[in-house]
C-alpha positions as a printed Julia matrix, in Angstrom:
232×3 Matrix{Float64}:
 83.36  157.67  181.73
 81.23  159.66  184.01
 78.06  161.59  182.67
 76.66  163.75  185.44
 73.68  164.9   183.99
 71.33  164.22  180.81
 69.04  167.19  179.23
 66.69  165.06  177.06
 65.83  167.56  174.49
 67.12  171.14  173.4
 66.04  173.4   170.51
 68.73  176.13  170.85
 72.0   174.64  171.83
 72.69  172.84  168.55
 72.33  175.2   165.44
 69.8   173.3   163.25
 69.14  170.28  165.08
 67.37  168.78  167.71
 69.69  167.8   170.43
 69.88  165.68  173.73
 72.78  167.37  176.07
 75.15  165.39  178.23
 77.18  167.15  180.95
 80.55  165.87  182.18
 82.31  166.76  185.41
 85.59  168.45  186.11
 86.95  171.66  184.91
 90.46  173.32  185.06
 88.83  176.85  185.03
 87.24  177.88  188.24
 85.11  180.94  186.72
 83.18  182.91  189.22
 80.03  183.24  187.66
 79.84  179.47  186.46
 76.29  178.11  186.92
 77.49  174.59  187.18
 79.42  174.89  190.33
 78.87  170.95  191.07
 80.14  169.86  187.92
 83.03  172.01  188.19
 84.15  170.28  191.68
 82.56  167.14  190.74
 80.93  166.16  194.02
 77.41  165.41  193.37
 76.53  162.21  191.86
 72.71  162.08  192.36
 71.89  163.0   188.81
 74.34  160.71  187.14
 73.68  158.71  183.86
 75.56  155.56  183.38
 77.12  155.21  179.8
 74.91  152.26  178.94
 71.75  154.1   179.99
 72.69  157.13  178.12
 72.98  154.97  175.08
 69.9   153.27  175.51
 68.11  156.55  175.55
 69.59  157.4   172.23
 68.49  154.43  170.62
 64.73  155.28  171.45
 65.16  158.86  170.0
 66.15  157.9   166.3
 64.05  160.08  164.32
 63.09  162.52  167.07
 66.64  163.81  167.98
 69.76  164.23  165.13
 72.66  165.34  167.68
 74.23  165.27  170.93
 75.74  168.35  172.74
 78.68  167.35  175.23
 79.19  170.12  177.81
 80.57  170.47  180.96
 82.99  171.2   183.02
 85.55  170.69  180.44
 84.56  167.74  178.38
 88.26  167.57  176.94
 89.38  166.4   180.58
 87.88  163.18  179.84
 90.07  160.59  178.88
 87.44  158.31  177.04
 85.93  161.14  175.38
 86.94  160.28  171.83
 85.64  156.72  172.02
 82.28  157.96  173.51
 81.89  160.25  170.64
 83.14  157.68  168.05
 79.84  155.66  169.65
 77.47  158.6   169.19
 78.48  158.9   165.57
 78.27  155.68  164.94
 74.61  155.75  166.2
 73.86  158.43  163.2
 74.0   161.42  165.61
 75.9   164.48  165.14
 78.22  165.72  167.95
 78.53  169.3   169.44
 81.4   169.96  171.89
 81.65  172.87  174.3
 85.31  173.63  175.33
 87.23  176.43  177.1
 89.87  176.15  174.35
 92.7   175.24  177.0
 93.31  171.91  175.18
 94.17  172.44  171.58
 95.8   169.53  170.9
 92.91  167.57  172.18
 90.69  169.55  170.36
 92.18  169.1   166.96
 92.55  165.54  167.26
 88.76  164.89  167.91
 87.97  167.28  164.8
 90.63  165.54  162.55
 89.15  162.19  163.54
 85.79  163.7   162.43
 84.44  162.8   165.73
 83.12  166.6   166.02
 80.37  168.26  163.88
 80.4   171.85  165.66
 82.16  173.17  168.49
 81.44  176.18  170.91
 84.2   177.77  172.29
 83.93  179.84  175.66
 86.29  183.17  175.23
 86.2   184.33  178.75
 87.21  187.96  178.34
 89.89  190.1   176.76
 93.47  188.87  177.43
 94.58  191.19  180.26
 91.53  190.06  182.67
 91.56  186.27  181.56
 92.89  184.93  184.82
 90.76  186.79  186.8
 87.55  185.75  184.66
 88.44  182.04  185.09
 89.74  181.86  188.55
 93.12  180.86  187.49
 96.47  182.47  188.3
 99.26  182.43  185.58
 96.65  181.12  183.1
 98.49  180.04  179.85
 96.87  181.78  177.24
 98.94  180.5   174.11
 96.57  177.17  174.84
 93.31  179.52  174.25
 95.23  181.21  171.19
 95.84  177.96  169.64
 92.37  176.84  169.99
 91.18  180.36  168.37
 93.43  180.12  165.59
 92.55  176.38  165.03
 88.72  177.16  164.8
 89.33  180.45  162.63
 91.58  178.95  160.48
 89.42  175.51  159.67
 86.4   174.37  157.82
 84.34  173.05  160.79
 81.17  175.32  161.67
 82.15  176.97  165.45
 81.07  179.8   167.46
 82.98  181.5   170.0
 80.6   182.79  173.13
 81.23  184.99  176.21
 79.06  185.26  179.48
 78.78  189.05  180.1
 79.18  190.05  184.07
 79.1   193.65  184.95
 82.03  193.02  187.48
 84.21  191.36  184.9
 83.57  192.74  181.49
 84.03  196.73  181.19
 82.78  197.75  177.67
 86.32  198.26  176.73
 87.05  194.76  177.63
 84.56  193.54  175.36
 85.85  195.71  172.36
 89.46  194.21  173.17
 88.07  190.89  172.91
 86.45  191.83  169.94
 89.83  192.72  168.07
 91.35  189.44  169.68
 88.85  187.19  167.61
 88.38  189.6   164.76
 86.65  188.24  161.73
 85.0   185.12  163.93
 82.36  183.51  161.99
 80.07  183.67  164.91
 80.12  185.33  168.42
 77.4   185.37  171.16
 77.44  187.56  174.18
 75.13  185.61  176.78
 74.13  188.12  179.86
 75.06  186.72  183.42
 72.14  185.13  185.4
 72.08  185.03  189.1
 71.35  181.5   190.71
 71.99  179.59  193.95
 74.25  177.5   191.82
 76.63  179.97  190.78
 80.18  179.13  192.03
 81.17  182.47  193.93
 77.61  182.46  195.5
 74.18  184.19  194.73
 74.1   187.95  194.89
 77.74  188.21  194.49
 77.8   189.32  190.43
 75.63  191.24  188.4
 74.27  191.38  184.55
 74.11  194.49  182.38
 70.54  195.43  181.1
 69.86  194.13  177.75
 69.75  197.81  176.52
 73.1   198.39  177.49
 74.61  195.43  175.66
 72.41  196.13  172.54
 74.18  199.5   172.44
 77.44  197.84  172.58
 77.15  195.76  169.56
 77.98  198.43  166.7
 81.45  198.64  168.24
 81.56  194.92  168.6
 80.5   194.93  165.14
 83.57  196.44  163.33
 85.72  193.52  164.58
 83.0   190.67  164.58
 80.29  191.61  162.41
 78.62  188.48  163.52
 78.39  189.35  167.02
 75.02  189.12  168.54
 73.31  188.74  171.89
 71.71  185.66  172.71
 69.15  184.54  175.56
 68.91  188.51  176.51
């Protein structure tokens, strides 16, 4: 399995835990606002870390870290992911998995095998704008729906999260999205931040002002009382 990057410490990404983050390459989506363009296309290998290097790093972090975040790209594309997570768990670390929800069967297998302790699923937009927002025509929303239903109906801690982009998310879209995931345990809205690494290129997309997002929260709370802003 290829590890395209390693962040040695995060205090924010895994609720309640100090964690490291591994970045896995490849994705089946092409979200125009994605910050990880190199991960999506899987080209740059300059930051690659071998699996052996990663586990040598973990062995030195007992007592300092208690979790590992696995993100991408889309981690569930990796055929060796289950073995990778099992090895992390065997070493006594908890696992957080980031996913776009398009592989519900693989997600279910990972959770039911107790290889994952927390899931963060990206909910891109209201149904009507999902293809536009993911950069994929003819997207199969049934798979996304299956993942939503699985997480909402289970007992594993999870969160939904949405990166909000002015060109892609009208306030009415966010309200429709809130209706779709009504009753979710947690939903975080993250404001888009422009950068050179954005897939569609810098200067093409724009963020809402923090006050605008704050003003939207009461409408969203009608459907998802635990909706909140993150990093805004």
